[in-house]
Amino acid sequence: MTDSTGKLLWQPDSDKTAKTQLAEFITRVSAECDSVNDYDTFYQWSVDHSDLFWDRVWQWSDVISSRSADKILIQPDAMPGAEWFPGSQLNYAENMLRFRDDKTALIFRSESGQVRRLTYAELFEEVRRIANYLKSEGVSVGDRVAGYMSNTIETIVAMLATASLGAIWSSCSPDFGVKGVKERFSQIEPCILFAINGYQFGGKDIPVVDTIRDVVKSIPSIRSVVMVPFIDEPSAMEVSGIGDFVWWKQIESTDDPLEFVQLDFDHPLYILYSSGTTGAPKCIVHGAGGTLLQHLKEHRLHCDIKREDVLFYFTTCGWMMWNWLLSGLASGCTLLLYDGSPFFPRRRSLWQVAEEHRISVFGTSARYLAALAKARIKPMEDYDLSSLRAVLSTGSPLAPDHFEYVYSNVKSDLMLSSISGGTDIVSCFVLGNPMRPVYKGEIQCRGLGMAVDVYDEDGSSVVGQRGELVCTRPFPSMPLGFWNQPDDEKFHQAYFSRFKGVWAQGDFAELTPRDGIVIYGRSDAVLNPGGVRIGTAEIYRQVEKVDEITESLCIGQIWDHDVRIVLFVVLVEGAVLDSDLKRKIRQVIQTNTTRRHVPKKIISVADIPRTLSGKIVELAVRDIVHGAAVKNTEALANPESLEHFRNLTELAEN
């Protein structure tokens, strides 16, 4: 590491630490195992005895099941191939709806200020109503139900109703275009589509009825559409051509009870999608039991989420953090659902929401925090954030300076958890820890029960050296495979082709001597000038310090039998990329990293391509620069931005 010096930023209060659920859990385990006496030995025990660890999580979390497992783990050395809790039967939705009281379960807040609430008792009744409708439509175990939905209360209800019947839920957010939706849903052939008629973003109502009509026409498996009116209700003429549909509010409630179909531990719960930037999106299938256990562990042990908490994550239904957020219901807390622009009507609007609704765990993206830092927003000066005790960040590596930004401008006493995992495992490999300090630039710890390591190119474990983030032993939330890929060839190629019998996540990372983790970016986008591997995040962290730059993207260009670093920058209004600014950028990078990190070319562009979930797309730009075709521009939120990188004269010069 260079400027991420590991400066201590936060030390948890020992009295509060002793009252965390993690401390309680360690105490319980230590009473049974003499070798467990602190967090470090507990983590090692959770990896060395992963079967016992996950069984303790099951028991301690009071997982609701109708049948116990015959054994905790079969084939513990198979990667993949291990089988968790065979013989057990449960229902994910039943575990989400274990509480049925008058405590608020869901708060929906739109960017325009609309607020709706649902108690746990009301949530149960709504799920019962929609589940019985699905049942009347013939939905049963294994059927796919799709959601083209915003992050609203109805989406949560529809998903839980689907899961209660043993059907499989899959969703896209309404900012996906027609092709993007069809590429995903056509592969899984859903029988029912839940769709919202429009969404709000940046103060505008954006209707999507035309997209729904096109999707329904092109996917013959869709038998019926449930339409949720979010913006003005369309007239009968506007919804013509959609086929058999019903408005959400028109679905009648019956006296039929809510049935929780009991299913195997590995019964499919979700189908999530890869970004699709290198071809058709992969349909990643996740099991109910593994998702439930992993999220319970992460919420209760790593985030210390309790019934009195208000949990918020800024996400859409096309990002796995929505699935992660939903599982907070199993802990009995209140979920705050927000839909719209995080910067409307003002850049600090989400912090007003945090104050008004007493958010205790605030989740967002690293990009959002970077934007606040660049705009010099100071939430602590404007809002009462006394209820806030944790900020979670993911989507891309959080820059060291933005760790300091949070403690200087949001709140000095909180757990800042940079977390990393992904759609592949619908959870985290590395994340926060309420019992450990936060150091600048470092993720606090490896996930309990997750044998996370860093390998060099030869497959040897390394500490204090950059390499490939791997997981060397099975874990319950490993995906079941890809939909409609019975031979699992693509599944093996995606995760197990790099190191045999070891999961390779595709992240370039470093394990620090104090067991923290630094993520340097995607390993498939690692730069290799002169044979030295450099993570793109190392460069972004420095460029973000330059006031004249709002965003940047870095690639390696093949040049003169080697690779040279090319940096593309988006400038603030009025700035000019002249020789002085280029010199400033290079000086900042070299001072805080090495000479090898300094780009050979710095080029100004008007925009940078991003996926629909907001991640920059380095590989697409690299392909454009080298004259290769970009396989799937529908996966991009702004595909037109790729034209800024085509046939640049600067890239043909020394």
mmCIF file of C-alpha atoms in Angstrom, residues 363-542:
data_model
loop_
_atom_site.group_PDB
_atom_site.id
_atom_site.type_symbol
_atom_site.label_atom_id
_atom_site.label_comp_id
_atom_site.label_asym_id
_atom_site.label_seq_id
_atom_site.Cartn_x
_atom_site.Cartn_y
_atom_site.Cartn_z
ATOM 1 C CA GLY A 363 -25.644 1.704 2.977
ATOM 2 C CA THR A 364 -24.490 3.300 -0.235
ATOM 3 C CA SER A 365 -21.882 3.123 -3.006
ATOM 4 C CA ALA A 366 -18.281 4.294 -2.959
ATOM 5 C CA ARG A 367 -19.129 6.454 -5.959
ATOM 6 C CA TYR A 368 -21.803 8.299 -3.947
ATOM 7 C CA LEU A 369 -19.376 9.056 -1.117
ATOM 8 C CA ALA A 370 -16.776 10.206 -3.654
ATOM 9 C CA ALA A 371 -19.300 12.603 -5.194
ATOM 10 C CA LEU A 372 -20.137 14.051 -1.773
ATOM 11 C CA ALA A 373 -16.470 14.504 -0.962
ATOM 12 C CA LYS A 374 -15.826 16.213 -4.300
ATOM 13 C CA ALA A 375 -18.764 18.583 -3.634
ATOM 14 C CA ARG A 376 -17.513 19.198 -0.075
ATOM 15 C CA ILE A 377 -20.848 18.201 1.450
ATOM 16 C CA LYS A 378 -20.759 18.042 5.267
ATOM 17 C CA PRO A 379 -23.851 16.157 6.478
ATOM 18 C CA MET A 380 -22.833 16.392 10.153
ATOM 19 C CA GLU A 381 -23.216 20.184 10.004
ATOM 20 C CA ASP A 382 -26.746 20.092 8.625
ATOM 21 C CA TYR A 383 -28.451 17.021 10.075
ATOM 22 C CA ASP A 384 -28.962 15.193 13.337
ATOM 23 C CA LEU A 385 -27.282 11.837 12.709
ATOM 24 C CA SER A 386 -27.202 10.730 16.325
ATOM 25 C CA SER A 387 -29.028 7.501 15.438
ATOM 26 C CA LEU A 388 -26.413 6.585 12.803
ATOM 27 C CA ARG A 389 -23.910 3.962 13.967
ATOM 28 C CA ALA A 390 -22.714 2.366 10.716
ATOM 29 C CA VAL A 391 -22.075 3.372 7.110
ATOM 30 C CA LEU A 392 -21.655 0.596 4.549
ATOM 31 C CA SER A 393 -20.035 1.136 1.169
ATOM 32 C CA THR A 394 -19.695 -1.138 -1.847
ATOM 33 C CA GLY A 395 -19.891 -1.204 -5.659
ATOM 34 C CA SER A 396 -16.223 -0.282 -6.053
ATOM 35 C CA PRO A 397 -13.251 0.130 -3.695
ATOM 36 C CA LEU A 398 -13.620 3.014 -1.249
ATOM 37 C CA ALA A 399 -10.639 5.352 -1.597
ATOM 38 C CA PRO A 400 -8.535 5.964 1.540
ATOM 39 C CA ASP A 401 -9.292 9.688 1.468
ATOM 40 C CA HIS A 402 -12.999 8.915 1.458
ATOM 41 C CA PHE A 403 -12.604 6.896 4.637
ATOM 42 C CA GLU A 404 -11.325 10.116 6.199
ATOM 43 C CA TYR A 405 -14.081 12.122 4.517
ATOM 44 C CA VAL A 406 -16.753 10.046 6.275
ATOM 45 C CA TYR A 407 -15.186 10.463 9.714
ATOM 46 C CA SER A 408 -14.562 14.193 9.219
ATOM 47 C CA ASN A 409 -17.849 15.136 7.580
ATOM 48 C CA VAL A 410 -20.513 12.505 8.317
ATOM 49 C CA LYS A 411 -19.830 11.292 11.843
ATOM 50 C CA SER A 412 -16.680 10.605 13.847
ATOM 51 C CA ASP A 413 -18.082 7.740 15.910
ATOM 52 C CA LEU A 414 -19.403 5.044 13.609
ATOM 53 C CA MET A 415 -18.370 1.795 11.965
ATOM 54 C CA LEU A 416 -17.419 2.498 8.358
ATOM 55 C CA SER A 417 -17.658 -0.832 6.574
ATOM 56 C CA SER A 418 -16.326 -1.058 3.083
ATOM 57 C CA ILE A 419 -17.690 -4.409 1.909
ATOM 58 C CA SER A 420 -16.968 -6.582 -1.119
ATOM 59 C CA GLY A 421 -18.540 -9.696 -2.589
ATOM 60 C CA GLY A 422 -21.069 -9.540 -5.324
ATOM 61 C CA THR A 423 -23.871 -10.906 -7.416
ATOM 62 C CA ASP A 424 -21.948 -14.164 -7.744
ATOM 63 C CA ILE A 425 -22.518 -15.043 -4.074
ATOM 64 C CA VAL A 426 -25.340 -12.559 -3.275
ATOM 65 C CA SER A 427 -23.296 -11.619 -0.203
ATOM 66 C CA CYS A 428 -19.790 -10.651 0.896
ATOM 67 C CA PHE A 429 -16.346 -12.193 1.100
ATOM 68 C CA VAL A 430 -14.921 -9.289 3.129
ATOM 69 C CA LEU A 431 -16.837 -6.769 5.212
ATOM 70 C CA GLY A 432 -17.230 -4.912 8.497
ATOM 71 C CA ASN A 433 -16.807 -5.913 12.109
ATOM 72 C CA PRO A 434 -18.284 -4.126 15.152
ATOM 73 C CA MET A 435 -15.480 -5.489 17.359
ATOM 74 C CA ARG A 436 -12.504 -4.324 15.305
ATOM 75 C CA PRO A 437 -11.083 -0.879 14.533
ATOM 76 C CA VAL A 438 -11.271 0.833 11.155
ATOM 77 C CA TYR A 439 -8.021 1.711 9.414
ATOM 78 C CA LYS A 440 -7.750 4.090 6.498
ATOM 79 C CA GLY A 441 -8.119 2.320 3.185
ATOM 80 C CA GLU A 442 -8.751 -1.136 4.652
ATOM 81 C CA ILE A 443 -11.775 -3.398 4.776
ATOM 82 C CA GLN A 444 -12.017 -4.595 8.377
ATOM 83 C CA CYS A 445 -12.080 -8.367 8.060
ATOM 84 C CA ARG A 446 -12.789 -11.532 6.127
ATOM 85 C CA GLY A 447 -16.302 -12.910 6.464
ATOM 86 C CA LEU A 448 -16.816 -15.472 9.200
ATOM 87 C CA GLY A 449 -16.935 -18.992 7.825
ATOM 88 C CA MET A 450 -15.368 -17.797 4.565
ATOM 89 C CA ALA A 451 -11.862 -19.141 3.867
ATOM 90 C CA VAL A 452 -10.793 -15.989 2.043
ATOM 91 C CA ASP A 453 -7.181 -15.680 0.937
ATOM 92 C CA VAL A 454 -4.996 -13.891 -1.594
ATOM 93 C CA TYR A 455 -3.006 -15.939 -4.118
ATOM 94 C CA ASP A 456 -0.093 -14.892 -6.255
ATOM 95 C CA GLU A 457 0.076 -15.947 -9.899
ATOM 96 C CA ASP A 458 1.504 -19.332 -8.901
ATOM 97 C CA GLY A 459 -1.375 -20.076 -6.524
ATOM 98 C CA SER A 460 0.586 -19.474 -3.315
ATOM 99 C CA SER A 461 -0.984 -17.657 -0.362
ATOM 100 C CA VAL A 462 0.548 -14.215 0.205
ATOM 101 C CA VAL A 463 0.253 -11.502 2.878
ATOM 102 C CA GLY A 464 1.269 -7.914 2.228
ATOM 103 C CA GLN A 465 1.419 -8.637 -1.479
ATOM 104 C CA ARG A 466 -1.146 -8.069 -4.198
ATOM 105 C CA GLY A 467 -2.843 -10.981 -5.875
ATOM 106 C CA GLU A 468 -6.103 -12.728 -6.643
ATOM 107 C CA LEU A 469 -8.871 -12.764 -4.006
ATOM 108 C CA VAL A 470 -9.909 -16.394 -3.548
ATOM 109 C CA CYS A 471 -11.999 -18.594 -1.287
ATOM 110 C CA THR A 472 -10.431 -21.977 -0.647
ATOM 111 C CA ARG A 473 -13.270 -23.863 1.049
ATOM 112 C CA PRO A 474 -17.003 -24.328 0.407
ATOM 113 C CA PHE A 475 -19.577 -21.897 1.794
ATOM 114 C CA PRO A 476 -23.393 -22.130 1.887
ATOM 115 C CA SER A 477 -24.154 -19.173 -0.403
ATOM 116 C CA MET A 478 -22.111 -20.480 -3.312
ATOM 117 C CA PRO A 479 -24.436 -20.296 -6.338
ATOM 118 C CA LEU A 480 -26.150 -23.471 -7.446
ATOM 119 C CA GLY A 481 -24.995 -22.820 -11.001
ATOM 120 C CA PHE A 482 -26.206 -20.953 -14.068
ATOM 121 C CA TRP A 483 -29.791 -21.335 -15.255
ATOM 122 C CA ASN A 484 -30.238 -23.855 -18.052
ATOM 123 C CA GLN A 485 -26.560 -24.874 -17.988
ATOM 124 C CA PRO A 486 -26.791 -28.543 -16.918
ATOM 125 C CA ASP A 487 -23.161 -29.364 -17.720
ATOM 126 C CA ASP A 488 -21.899 -26.478 -15.514
ATOM 127 C CA GLU A 489 -19.069 -25.814 -17.983
ATOM 128 C CA LYS A 490 -19.576 -22.039 -17.952
ATOM 129 C CA PHE A 491 -19.981 -22.078 -14.162
ATOM 130 C CA HIS A 492 -16.628 -23.829 -13.714
ATOM 131 C CA GLN A 493 -15.009 -21.523 -16.245
ATOM 132 C CA ALA A 494 -16.279 -18.430 -14.416
ATOM 133 C CA TYR A 495 -14.975 -19.272 -10.942
ATOM 134 C CA PHE A 496 -12.746 -22.365 -10.876
ATOM 135 C CA SER A 497 -10.603 -22.206 -14.022
ATOM 136 C CA ARG A 498 -7.931 -19.940 -12.489
ATOM 137 C CA PHE A 499 -7.030 -22.216 -9.559
ATOM 138 C CA LYS A 500 -8.340 -25.776 -9.468
ATOM 139 C CA GLY A 501 -10.672 -26.441 -6.557
ATOM 140 C CA VAL A 502 -10.540 -22.802 -5.428
ATOM 141 C CA TRP A 503 -13.062 -20.019 -6.012
ATOM 142 C CA ALA A 504 -11.413 -17.034 -7.761
ATOM 143 C CA GLN A 505 -13.549 -13.931 -7.321
ATOM 144 C CA GLY A 506 -11.889 -11.804 -9.987
ATOM 145 C CA ASP A 507 -10.705 -9.091 -7.590
ATOM 146 C CA PHE A 508 -7.128 -7.814 -7.313
ATOM 147 C CA ALA A 509 -6.518 -7.574 -3.577
ATOM 148 C CA GLU A 510 -4.077 -7.554 -0.665
ATOM 149 C CA LEU A 511 -4.328 -9.157 2.756
ATOM 150 C CA THR A 512 -2.623 -6.909 5.304
ATOM 151 C CA PRO A 513 -0.554 -8.198 8.262
ATOM 152 C CA ARG A 514 -3.343 -7.169 10.662
ATOM 153 C CA ASP A 515 -5.840 -9.220 8.608
ATOM 154 C CA GLY A 516 -7.453 -6.272 6.879
ATOM 155 C CA ILE A 517 -8.130 -6.322 3.135
ATOM 156 C CA VAL A 518 -7.491 -3.823 0.371
ATOM 157 C CA ILE A 519 -9.258 -4.225 -2.992
ATOM 158 C CA TYR A 520 -7.417 -2.729 -5.972
ATOM 159 C CA GLY A 521 -10.073 -3.361 -8.617
ATOM 160 C CA ARG A 522 -11.115 -6.165 -10.925
ATOM 161 C CA SER A 523 -8.297 -8.555 -11.767
ATOM 162 C CA ASP A 524 -9.464 -8.784 -15.380
ATOM 163 C CA ALA A 525 -8.838 -5.037 -15.646
ATOM 164 C CA VAL A 526 -5.422 -5.095 -13.938
ATOM 165 C CA LEU A 527 -2.806 -3.051 -15.783
ATOM 166 C CA ASN A 528 0.484 -4.729 -16.597
ATOM 167 C CA PRO A 529 3.074 -2.158 -17.763
ATOM 168 C CA GLY A 530 6.543 -3.675 -17.858
ATOM 169 C CA GLY A 531 5.178 -6.861 -16.309
ATOM 170 C CA VAL A 532 4.168 -5.116 -13.054
ATOM 171 C CA ARG A 533 0.534 -5.688 -12.022
ATOM 172 C CA ILE A 534 -1.289 -2.489 -11.054
ATOM 173 C CA GLY A 535 -4.895 -2.225 -9.907
ATOM 174 C CA THR A 536 -6.880 0.533 -11.568
ATOM 175 C CA ALA A 537 -8.347 1.558 -8.203
ATOM 176 C CA GLU A 538 -4.855 2.625 -7.104
ATOM 177 C CA ILE A 539 -4.864 5.265 -9.826
ATOM 178 C CA TYR A 540 -8.484 6.323 -9.313
ATOM 179 C CA ARG A 541 -7.770 7.002 -5.656
ATOM 180 C CA GLN A 542 -5.213 9.617 -6.629
#
